[in-house]
Amino acid sequence: MKEIFKNIPVIPYEGAQSKNPLAFKFYDADRIVLGKPMKEHLPFAMAWWHNLCAGGTDMFGRDTADKSFGAEKGTMAHAKAKVDAGFEFMKKLGVKYFCFHDVDLVPEADDIKETNRRLDEISDYILEKMKGTDIKCLWGTANMFGNPRFMNGAGSSNSADVFCFAAAQIKKALDLTVKLGGRGYVFWGGREGYETLLNTDVKFEQENIAKLMHLAVEYGRSIGFTGDFYIEPKPKEPMKHQYDFDAATAIGFLRQYGLDKDFKMNIEANHATLAGHTFQHDLRISAINGMLGSIDANQGDLLLGWDTDEFPFNVYEATMCMYEVLKAGGLTGGFNFDAKTRRPSYTLEDMFHAYILGMDTFALGLLKAAALIEDGRVDQFVADRYASYRTGIGAKIRSGETTLQELAEYAASLGAPALPGSGRQEYLESVVNQILFS
Ligand code: XLS
Ligand code: CA
Ligand code: CA
């Protein structure tokens, strides 16, 4: 097999003092953290679309990066070259998972029968590549937002024919996910939303999305898919308003339509911030509802109002993310780098720098989150903060053994309650800084 990333070695771990740009400074796969090797805490995945397909095109200019990998674009030879490149890339980095959309894998044909034939061919090729490696599929999905037919959504489209095309793509993407042994299947409702309420029946559209999801679950289970389905919330972009606005909204939707047993959340950092939350907020909301499934590990630019899908370098954010993940007992999915190099970072080597950055950032986040938990001051503070509910009237409130009448009498007996205790935010923030920088 021809080497594609020439002059790039297998990336070693060299430690925090290393100045080698092609080495990990913090990601040490076998290092034990809280009883488990880093690689098990951090099942990293390569996003097929950004890494192997995206060339840096934006609204104002064409590709800067050459992702042809020596083959003519738009051909099956190119599709295979991307597989070769992807596997060489993952092996060199020690990335054990990948994620894909159907149309990342092959050029989409005009006729879905031909697209599906190409998908069969490429998935055979991928399976062959997987043999003898420990590389696996984290999740698959169908791109139901790129083709013009999905301009009004997929499940939420006004056209029943389009709904059927979405169903056909999901069916095939589920077949592929099962064939490749995927852990999960993602629904990112790219265009499941609206531009204006003047032309939109919101209730009808949401019911149809739920129907499509039920059909997907039914089919998936019938072909032996035992993994989780994931919703990936996002508030806007490309649609002005998307139905899966944030974790809380998506969880409510799943419960309303009886989908909550089969679905969990795939939380993308950059989407959480677009919804006006922190990344940690959407992770927490998912976790407390038993729905923290998987993570799209990237970051946005808070100065911009759209999805920039940058490689994560913010260690504070990664620490708070890993704190949530550790507290939740881990993920059923993994950490997919739904991230792309910046347009001016166009070389093949930049792809490696990007993953080294992302993996090191999360490794640091893991180490610091573990230290925060072992330190215990933050957790202890939170536990103590609610101490008034452990005895007396507070305990009765928690166990449901009281009435509004009794509480009113209790309040009257107090006259005025004592202030509820300082929130100590500044102290807690300084504890976090102390952990981060010592
Ligand atoms: C786009 C989404 C997309 C999903 C998969 O903003 O993040 O990449 O992860 O369709
Ligand atoms: Ca994104
Ligand atoms: Ca994503």
GROMACS .gro file of C-alpha atoms and ligand atoms in nm:
model
  450
    1MET     CA    1   0.000   0.000   0.000
    2LYS     CA    2   0.133   0.339  -0.104
    3GLU     CA    3   0.203   0.573   0.188
    4ILE     CA    4  -0.010   0.888   0.161
    5PHE     CA    5   0.114   1.088   0.459
    6LYS     CA    6   0.481   1.071   0.374
    7ASN     CA    7   0.726   1.200   0.633
    8ILE     CA    8   0.464   1.160   0.906
    9PRO     CA    9   0.562   0.888   1.153
   10VAL     CA   10   0.343   0.703   1.399
   11ILE     CA   11   0.280   0.980   1.652
   12PRO     CA   12   0.460   0.901   1.979
   13TYR     CA   13   0.383   1.026   2.329
   14GLU     CA   14   0.682   1.236   2.436
   15GLY     CA   15   0.546   1.424   2.736
   16ALA     CA   16   0.488   1.785   2.832
   17GLN     CA   17   0.848   1.895   2.774
   18SER     CA   18   0.862   1.780   2.412
   19LYS     CA   19   0.886   2.041   2.136
   20ASN     CA   20   0.828   1.789   1.860
   21PRO     CA   21   0.517   1.908   1.670
   22LEU     CA   22   0.444   1.549   1.567
   23ALA     CA   23   0.427   1.407   1.920
   24PHE     CA   24   0.165   1.395   2.192
   25LYS     CA   25   0.246   1.604   2.497
   26PHE     CA   26  -0.041   1.479   2.717
   27TYR     CA   27  -0.222   1.192   2.541
   28ASP     CA   28  -0.053   0.884   2.676
   29ALA     CA   29  -0.289   0.605   2.566
   30ASP     CA   30  -0.196   0.350   2.834
   31ARG     CA   31  -0.158   0.587   3.129
   32ILE     CA   32  -0.399   0.486   3.403
   33VAL     CA   33  -0.635   0.759   3.523
   34LEU     CA   34  -0.887   0.676   3.796
   35GLY     CA   35  -0.828   0.305   3.737
   36LYS     CA   36  -0.866   0.304   3.359
   37PRO     CA   37  -0.627   0.369   3.069
   38MET     CA   38  -0.665   0.703   2.896
   39LYS     CA   39  -0.757   0.534   2.569
   40GLU     CA   40  -1.064   0.381   2.737
   41HIS     CA   41  -1.172   0.710   2.889
   42LEU     CA   42  -1.122   0.877   2.552
   43PRO     CA   43  -1.251   0.671   2.259
   44PHE     CA   44  -1.153   0.924   1.992
   45ALA     CA   45  -1.310   0.913   1.650
   46MET     CA   46  -1.216   1.060   1.314
   47ALA     CA   47  -1.495   1.248   1.135
   48TRP     CA   48  -1.483   1.125   0.777
   49TRP     CA   49  -1.637   1.442   0.634
   50HIS     CA   50  -1.410   1.707   0.779
   51ASN     CA   51  -1.092   1.509   0.774
   52LEU     CA   52  -1.108   1.328   0.443
   53CYS     CA   53  -1.353   1.537   0.242
   54ALA     CA   54  -1.347   1.904   0.342
   55GLY     CA   55  -1.091   2.114   0.158
   56GLY     CA   56  -1.152   2.449   0.323
   57THR     CA   57  -1.420   2.579   0.087
   58ASP     CA   58  -1.623   2.866   0.230
   59MET     CA   59  -1.884   3.106   0.094
   60PHE     CA   60  -1.611   3.321  -0.057
   61GLY     CA   61  -1.360   3.078  -0.197
   62ARG     CA   62  -1.286   2.727  -0.317
   63ASP     CA   63  -1.074   2.456  -0.157
   64THR     CA   64  -0.731   2.542  -0.027
   65ALA     CA   65  -0.644   2.188   0.082
   66ASP     CA   66  -0.592   1.910  -0.168
   67LYS     CA   67  -0.783   1.606  -0.042
   68SER     CA   68  -0.761   1.409  -0.365
   69PHE     CA   69  -0.509   1.169  -0.209
   70GLY     CA   70  -0.373   1.094  -0.554
   71ALA     CA   71  -0.707   1.005  -0.721
   72GLU     CA   72  -0.955   1.191  -0.937
   73LYS     CA   73  -1.227   1.347  -0.723
   74GLY     CA   74  -1.584   1.228  -0.769
   75THR     CA   75  -1.477   0.874  -0.862
   76MET     CA   76  -1.484   0.545  -0.675
   77ALA     CA   77  -1.104   0.543  -0.699
   78HIS     CA   78  -1.112   0.863  -0.494
   79ALA     CA   79  -1.359   0.709  -0.248
   80LYS     CA   80  -1.110   0.425  -0.197
   81ALA     CA   81  -0.816   0.663  -0.170
   82LYS     CA   82  -1.002   0.835   0.112
   83VAL     CA   83  -1.039   0.500   0.289
   84ASP     CA   84  -0.665   0.437   0.246
   85ALA     CA   85  -0.586   0.785   0.373
   86GLY     CA   86  -0.828   0.753   0.665
   87PHE     CA   87  -0.686   0.424   0.786
   88GLU     CA   88  -0.325   0.538   0.752
   89PHE     CA   89  -0.419   0.856   0.940
   90MET     CA   90  -0.598   0.672   1.222
   91LYS     CA   91  -0.318   0.418   1.259
   92LYS     CA   92  -0.051   0.684   1.278
   93LEU     CA   93  -0.243   0.871   1.547
   94GLY     CA   94  -0.376   0.575   1.740
   95VAL     CA   95  -0.736   0.685   1.674
   96LYS     CA   96  -0.957   0.378   1.712
   97TYR     CA   97  -1.292   0.493   1.574
   98PHE     CA   98  -1.444   0.675   1.279
   99CYS     CA   99  -1.780   0.840   1.206
  100PHE     CA  100  -1.936   0.890   0.867
  101HIS     CA  101  -2.232   1.016   0.666
  102ASP     CA  102  -2.339   0.798   0.374
  103VAL     CA  103  -2.233   1.056   0.116
  104ASP     CA  104  -1.893   1.113   0.279
  105LEU     CA  105  -1.802   0.764   0.166
  106VAL     CA  106  -1.894   0.777  -0.202
  107PRO     CA  107  -1.998   1.036  -0.459
  108GLU     CA  108  -2.379   1.052  -0.460
  109ALA     CA  109  -2.531   0.936  -0.790
  110ASP     CA  110  -2.850   1.076  -0.944
  111ASP     CA  111  -3.025   0.746  -0.877
  112ILE     CA  112  -3.034   0.617  -0.521
  113LYS     CA  113  -2.995   0.257  -0.644
  114GLU     CA  114  -2.656   0.347  -0.788
  115THR     CA  115  -2.555   0.538  -0.474
  116ASN     CA  116  -2.643   0.230  -0.269
  117ARG     CA  117  -2.441   0.005  -0.499
  118ARG     CA  118  -2.142   0.233  -0.448
  119LEU     CA  119  -2.199   0.223  -0.073
  120ASP     CA  120  -2.194  -0.158  -0.081
  121GLU     CA  121  -1.867  -0.151  -0.271
  122ILE     CA  122  -1.698   0.099  -0.041
  123SER     CA  123  -1.820  -0.066   0.278
  124ASP     CA  124  -1.671  -0.397   0.158
  125TYR     CA  125  -1.347  -0.210   0.107
  126ILE     CA  126  -1.364  -0.051   0.452
  127LEU     CA  127  -1.439  -0.388   0.613
  128GLU     CA  128  -1.135  -0.531   0.442
  129LYS     CA  129  -0.925  -0.243   0.579
  130MET     CA  130  -1.060  -0.293   0.930
  131LYS     CA  131  -0.938  -0.652   0.935
  132GLY     CA  132  -0.625  -0.695   1.142
  133THR     CA  133  -0.668  -0.353   1.304
  134ASP     CA  134  -0.855  -0.254   1.619
  135ILE     CA  135  -1.022   0.036   1.437
  136LYS     CA  136  -1.399   0.041   1.468
  137CYS     CA  137  -1.699   0.248   1.363
  138LEU     CA  138  -1.828   0.481   1.637
  139TRP     CA  139  -2.141   0.591   1.455
  140GLY     CA  140  -2.294   0.631   1.115
  141THR     CA  141  -2.552   0.873   0.985
  142ALA     CA  142  -2.730   0.981   0.669
  143ASN     CA  143  -2.673   1.323   0.519
  144MET     CA  144  -3.028   1.453   0.491
  145PHE     CA  145  -2.941   1.818   0.451
  146GLY     CA  146  -2.704   1.859   0.156
  147ASN     CA  147  -2.913   1.745  -0.140
  148PRO     CA  148  -3.156   2.016  -0.265
  149ARG     CA  149  -3.445   1.775  -0.210
  150PHE     CA  150  -3.400   1.831   0.164
  151MET     CA  151  -3.440   2.209   0.144
  152ASN     CA  152  -3.749   2.186   0.369
  153GLY     CA  153  -3.612   1.913   0.590
  154ALA     CA  154  -3.622   1.534   0.578
  155GLY     CA  155  -3.872   1.397   0.831
  156SER     CA  156  -4.018   1.747   0.853
  157SER     CA  157  -4.043   1.801   0.479
  158ASN     CA  158  -4.379   1.908   0.335
  159SER     CA  159  -4.324   1.644   0.066
  160ALA     CA  160  -4.409   1.280   0.139
  161ASP     CA  161  -4.177   1.174  -0.146
  162VAL     CA  162  -3.885   1.350   0.023
  163PHE     CA  163  -3.982   1.178   0.350
  164CYS     CA  164  -3.948   0.845   0.163
  165PHE     CA  165  -3.604   0.940   0.029
  166ALA     CA  166  -3.497   1.023   0.384
  167ALA     CA  167  -3.629   0.683   0.495
  168ALA     CA  168  -3.436   0.514   0.215
  169GLN     CA  169  -3.113   0.688   0.314
  170ILE     CA  170  -3.160   0.606   0.682
  171LYS     CA  171  -3.227   0.242   0.598
  172LYS     CA  172  -2.907   0.219   0.398
  173ALA     CA  173  -2.702   0.412   0.654
  174LEU     CA  174  -2.829   0.176   0.925
  175ASP     CA  175  -2.734  -0.122   0.709
  176LEU     CA  176  -2.385   0.025   0.674
  177THR     CA  177  -2.356   0.105   1.044
  178VAL     CA  178  -2.447  -0.253   1.134
  179LYS     CA  179  -2.219  -0.395   0.864
  180LEU     CA  180  -1.927  -0.192   1.003
  181GLY     CA  181  -2.015  -0.277   1.364
  182GLY     CA  182  -2.103   0.083   1.462
  183ARG     CA  183  -2.174   0.161   1.827
  184GLY     CA  184  -2.434   0.424   1.748
  185TYR     CA  185  -2.647   0.594   1.486
  186VAL     CA  186  -2.687   0.973   1.477
  187PHE     CA  187  -2.974   1.198   1.380
  188TRP     CA  188  -2.855   1.550   1.337
  189GLY     CA  189  -3.168   1.732   1.221
  190GLY     CA  190  -2.979   1.961   0.989
  191ARG     CA  191  -3.281   2.105   0.814
  192GLU     CA  192  -3.545   1.979   1.055
  193GLY     CA  193  -3.671   2.324   1.143
  194TYR     CA  194  -3.815   2.624   0.973
  195GLU     CA  195  -3.736   2.958   0.818
  196THR     CA  196  -4.078   3.112   0.885
  197LEU     CA  197  -4.384   3.005   1.082
  198LEU     CA  198  -4.599   3.159   0.806
  199ASN     CA  199  -4.555   2.845   0.595
  200THR     CA  200  -4.500   2.587   0.867
  201ASP     CA  201  -4.720   2.343   1.060
  202VAL     CA  202  -4.488   2.282   1.353
  203LYS     CA  203  -4.696   2.010   1.520
  204PHE     CA  204  -4.735   1.816   1.196
  205GLU     CA  205  -4.361   1.839   1.124
  206GLN     CA  206  -4.257   1.729   1.471
  207GLU     CA  207  -4.495   1.434   1.458
  208ASN     CA  208  -4.346   1.329   1.127
  209ILE     CA  209  -3.989   1.352   1.256
  210ALA     CA  210  -4.092   1.125   1.545
  211LYS     CA  211  -4.254   0.883   1.299
  212LEU     CA  212  -3.935   0.864   1.096
  213MET     CA  213  -3.733   0.800   1.411
  214HIS     CA  214  -3.971   0.524   1.523
  215LEU     CA  215  -3.941   0.361   1.182
  216ALA     CA  216  -3.562   0.383   1.207
  217VAL     CA  217  -3.561   0.222   1.552
  218GLU     CA  218  -3.795  -0.054   1.435
  219TYR     CA  219  -3.580  -0.128   1.132
  220GLY     CA  220  -3.250  -0.095   1.318
  221ARG     CA  221  -3.357  -0.341   1.586
  222SER     CA  222  -3.486  -0.581   1.319
  223ILE     CA  223  -3.141  -0.601   1.157
  224GLY     CA  224  -2.959  -0.649   1.485
  225PHE     CA  225  -2.855  -0.294   1.570
  226THR     CA  226  -2.822  -0.297   1.948
  227GLY     CA  227  -2.646   0.036   1.992
  228ASP     CA  228  -2.787   0.375   2.083
  229PHE     CA  229  -2.957   0.615   1.849
  230TYR     CA  230  -2.844   0.969   1.913
  231ILE     CA  231  -2.999   1.308   1.861
  232GLU     CA  232  -2.744   1.583   1.807
  233PRO     CA  233  -2.907   1.907   1.922
  234LYS     CA  234  -2.836   2.233   1.746
  235PRO     CA  235  -3.039   2.553   1.773
  236LYS     CA  236  -2.987   2.716   1.433
  237GLU     CA  237  -2.784   2.698   1.116
  238PRO     CA  238  -2.863   2.598   0.852
  239MET     CA  239  -3.229   2.660   0.946
  240LYS     CA  240  -3.321   2.973   1.136
  241HIS     CA  241  -3.484   2.760   1.402
  242GLN     CA  242  -3.415   2.391   1.446
  243TYR     CA  243  -3.646   2.165   1.643
  244ASP     CA  244  -3.362   1.993   1.833
  245PHE     CA  245  -3.269   2.328   1.983
  246ASP     CA  246  -3.066   2.199   2.277
  247ALA     CA  247  -3.039   1.892   2.500
  248ALA     CA  248  -3.338   1.987   2.716
  249THR     CA  249  -3.560   2.040   2.410
  250ALA     CA  250  -3.445   1.719   2.242
  251ILE     CA  251  -3.498   1.514   2.559
  252GLY     CA  252  -3.848   1.655   2.597
  253PHE     CA  253  -3.923   1.563   2.236
  254LEU     CA  254  -3.796   1.208   2.283
  255ARG     CA  255  -4.010   1.161   2.593
  256GLN     CA  256  -4.318   1.311   2.431
  257TYR     CA  257  -4.297   1.067   2.143
  258GLY     CA  258  -4.187   0.757   2.335
  259LEU     CA  259  -3.837   0.746   2.187
  260ASP     CA  260  -3.640   0.796   2.509
  261LYS     CA  261  -3.551   0.428   2.558
  262ASP     CA  262  -3.368   0.404   2.228
  263PHE     CA  263  -3.214   0.748   2.200
  264LYS     CA  264  -2.945   0.940   2.385
  265MET     CA  265  -2.770   1.269   2.311
  266ASN     CA  266  -2.468   1.332   2.096
  267ILE     CA  267  -2.358   1.669   2.235
  268GLU     CA  268  -2.151   1.893   2.015
  269ALA     CA  269  -1.959   2.164   2.201
  270ASN     CA  270  -2.005   2.423   1.929
  271HIS     CA  271  -2.382   2.361   1.910
  272ALA     CA  272  -2.425   2.401   2.285
  273THR     CA  273  -2.264   2.744   2.272
  274LEU     CA  274  -2.479   2.843   1.973
  275ALA     CA  275  -2.781   2.763   2.191
  276GLY     CA  276  -2.655   3.016   2.444
  277HIS     CA  277  -2.532   2.750   2.686
  278THR     CA  278  -2.192   2.630   2.790
  279PHE     CA  279  -2.078   2.292   2.658
  280GLN     CA  280  -2.085   2.172   3.019
  281HIS     CA  281  -2.449   2.276   3.056
  282ASP     CA  282  -2.573   2.053   2.775
  283LEU     CA  283  -2.358   1.766   2.901
  284ARG     CA  284  -2.503   1.806   3.251
  285ILE     CA  285  -2.861   1.821   3.126
  286SER     CA  286  -2.803   1.504   2.924
  287ALA     CA  287  -2.628   1.326   3.209
  288ILE     CA  288  -2.889   1.395   3.475
  289ASN     CA  289  -3.150   1.254   3.239
  290GLY     CA  290  -2.946   0.938   3.177
  291MET     CA  291  -2.895   1.045   2.818
  292LEU     CA  292  -2.531   1.138   2.784
  293GLY     CA  293  -2.437   0.915   2.493
  294SER     CA  294  -2.160   1.060   2.281
  295ILE     CA  295  -1.973   1.382   2.216
  296ASP     CA  296  -1.873   1.580   1.908
  297ALA     CA  297  -1.555   1.730   2.045
  298ASN     CA  298  -1.489   2.068   1.892
  299GLN     CA  299  -1.520   2.432   1.987
  300GLY     CA  300  -1.671   2.740   1.834
  301ASP     CA  301  -1.558   3.098   1.824
  302LEU     CA  302  -1.768   3.296   2.068
  303LEU     CA  303  -1.717   3.609   1.859
  304LEU     CA  304  -1.903   3.446   1.572
  305GLY     CA  305  -2.267   3.342   1.562
  306TRP     CA  306  -2.225   3.029   1.353
  307ASP     CA  307  -2.076   2.682   1.368
  308THR     CA  308  -1.700   2.704   1.312
  309ASP     CA  309  -1.615   2.343   1.409
  310GLU     CA  310  -1.268   2.424   1.535
  311PHE     CA  311  -1.032   2.177   1.691
  312PRO     CA  312  -1.060   2.213   2.067
  313PHE     CA  313  -0.774   2.384   2.247
  314ASN     CA  314  -0.966   2.525   2.543
  315VAL     CA  315  -0.842   2.318   2.837
  316TYR     CA  316  -1.088   2.474   3.080
  317GLU     CA  317  -1.382   2.361   2.862
  318ALA     CA  318  -1.230   2.017   2.812
  319THR     CA  319  -1.179   1.982   3.186
  320MET     CA  320  -1.539   2.068   3.265
  321CYS     CA  321  -1.649   1.830   2.989
  322MET     CA  322  -1.443   1.545   3.131
  323TYR     CA  323  -1.567   1.628   3.480
  324GLU     CA  324  -1.923   1.568   3.353
  325VAL     CA  325  -1.822   1.253   3.168
  326LEU     CA  326  -1.640   1.105   3.468
  327LYS     CA  327  -1.929   1.189   3.698
  328ALA     CA  328  -2.169   1.024   3.455
  329GLY     CA  329  -1.957   0.707   3.451
  330GLY     CA  330  -1.836   0.749   3.092
  331LEU     CA  331  -2.004   0.749   2.753
  332THR     CA  332  -2.175   0.473   2.558
  333GLY     CA  333  -2.028   0.639   2.249
  334GLY     CA  334  -1.706   0.832   2.219
  335PHE     CA  335  -1.538   1.159   2.125
  336ASN     CA  336  -1.580   1.240   1.760
  337PHE     CA  337  -1.370   1.528   1.629
  338ASP     CA  338  -1.639   1.701   1.429
  339ALA     CA  339  -1.377   1.962   1.359
  340LYS     CA  340  -1.187   2.096   1.063
  341THR     CA  341  -0.857   2.268   1.018
  342ARG     CA  342  -0.881   2.640   0.942
  343ARG     CA  343  -0.881   2.731   0.573
  344PRO     CA  344  -0.521   2.857   0.578
  345SER     CA  345  -0.401   2.533   0.745
  346TYR     CA  346  -0.413   2.341   0.420
  347THR     CA  347  -0.130   2.087   0.433
  348LEU     CA  348  -0.153   1.717   0.508
  349GLU     CA  349   0.068   1.776   0.810
  350ASP     CA  350  -0.186   2.026   0.947
  351MET     CA  351  -0.437   1.741   0.970
  352PHE     CA  352  -0.204   1.572   1.218
  353HIS     CA  353  -0.135   1.888   1.415
  354ALA     CA  354  -0.511   1.930   1.449
  355TYR     CA  355  -0.573   1.583   1.590
  356ILE     CA  356  -0.270   1.604   1.817
  357LEU     CA  357  -0.409   1.932   1.952
  358GLY     CA  358  -0.757   1.787   2.003
  359MET     CA  359  -0.640   1.464   2.163
  360ASP     CA  360  -0.392   1.643   2.389
  361THR     CA  361  -0.659   1.893   2.494
  362PHE     CA  362  -0.896   1.616   2.601
  363ALA     CA  363  -0.616   1.419   2.766
  364LEU     CA  364  -0.532   1.729   2.970
  365GLY     CA  365  -0.901   1.777   3.039
  366LEU     CA  366  -0.922   1.419   3.165
  367LEU     CA  367  -0.619   1.458   3.391
  368LYS     CA  368  -0.744   1.786   3.534
  369ALA     CA  369  -1.101   1.660   3.581
  370ALA     CA  370  -0.969   1.354   3.763
  371ALA     CA  371  -0.760   1.585   3.982
  372LEU     CA  372  -1.065   1.801   4.052
  373ILE     CA  373  -1.263   1.497   4.160
  374GLU     CA  374  -0.978   1.357   4.369
  375ASP     CA  375  -0.927   1.697   4.529
  376GLY     CA  376  -1.292   1.684   4.632
  377ARG     CA  377  -1.338   2.047   4.738
  378VAL     CA  378  -1.587   2.133   4.465
  379ASP     CA  379  -1.795   1.817   4.512
  380GLN     CA  380  -1.791   1.858   4.889
  381PHE     CA  381  -1.903   2.218   4.859
  382VAL     CA  382  -2.197   2.120   4.640
  383ALA     CA  383  -2.296   1.839   4.876
  384ASP     CA  384  -2.279   2.070   5.178
  385ARG     CA  385  -2.473   2.340   4.999
  386TYR     CA  386  -2.790   2.131   5.014
  387ALA     CA  387  -2.736   2.001   5.367
  388SER     CA  388  -3.058   2.159   5.493
  389TYR     CA  389  -3.250   1.892   5.301
  390ARG     CA  390  -3.085   1.605   5.485
  391THR     CA  391  -3.263   1.648   5.819
  392GLY     CA  392  -3.575   1.800   5.967
  393ILE     CA  393  -3.818   1.981   5.741
  394GLY     CA  394  -3.581   1.956   5.442
  395ALA     CA  395  -3.577   1.577   5.465
  396LYS     CA  396  -3.956   1.574   5.479
  397ILE     CA  397  -3.970   1.785   5.160
  398ARG     CA  398  -3.740   1.543   4.981
  399SER     CA  399  -3.931   1.234   5.089
  400GLY     CA  400  -4.267   1.389   5.007
  401GLU     CA  401  -4.395   1.354   5.366
  402THR     CA  402  -4.524   1.705   5.408
  403THR     CA  403  -4.795   1.942   5.294
  404LEU     CA  404  -4.805   2.303   5.187
  405GLN     CA  405  -4.995   2.372   5.509
  406GLU     CA  406  -4.716   2.224   5.723
  407LEU     CA  407  -4.448   2.417   5.532
  408ALA     CA  408  -4.642   2.740   5.575
  409GLU     CA  409  -4.669   2.679   5.950
  410TYR     CA  410  -4.300   2.597   5.968
  411ALA     CA  411  -4.216   2.921   5.783
  412ALA     CA  412  -4.440   3.119   6.015
  413SER     CA  413  -4.263   2.965   6.317
  414LEU     CA  414  -3.930   3.087   6.183
  415GLY     CA  415  -4.039   3.443   6.136
  416ALA     CA  416  -3.764   3.511   5.883
  417PRO     CA  417  -3.530   3.248   5.734
  418ALA     CA  418  -3.154   3.281   5.765
  419LEU     CA  419  -2.976   3.372   5.439
  420PRO     CA  420  -2.907   3.054   5.239
  421GLY     CA  421  -2.526   3.056   5.262
  422SER     CA  422  -2.273   3.206   5.024
  423GLY     CA  423  -2.249   3.053   4.675
  424ARG     CA  424  -1.870   3.098   4.697
  425GLN     CA  425  -1.836   3.113   4.318
  426GLU     CA  426  -1.508   3.305   4.325
  427TYR     CA  427  -1.356   3.062   4.572
  428LEU     CA  428  -1.463   2.763   4.360
  429GLU     CA  429  -1.326   2.923   4.045
  430SER     CA  430  -0.995   2.972   4.219
  431VAL     CA  431  -0.993   2.605   4.319
  432VAL     CA  432  -1.039   2.514   3.953
  433ASN     CA  433  -0.753   2.744   3.850
  434GLN     CA  434  -0.532   2.598   4.119
  435ILE     CA  435  -0.601   2.247   3.985
  436LEU     CA  436  -0.553   2.356   3.624
  437PHE     CA  437  -0.225   2.534   3.671
  438SER     CA  438  -0.043   2.336   3.935
  439XLS     C1  439  -2.325   1.986   1.162
  439XLS     C2  440  -2.328   1.863   1.239
  439XLS     C3  441  -2.297   1.737   1.161
  439XLS     C4  442  -2.338   1.616   1.238
  439XLS     C5  443  -2.362   1.495   1.159
  439XLS     O1  444  -2.324   2.096   1.216
  439XLS     O2  445  -2.241   1.882   1.346
  439XLS     O3  446  -2.164   1.736   1.126
  439XLS     O4  447  -2.244   1.584   1.338
  439XLS     O5  448  -2.456   1.511   1.060
  440CA      CA  449  -2.076   2.126   1.364
  441CA      CA  450  -2.161   1.731   1.478
   0.00000   0.00000   0.00000
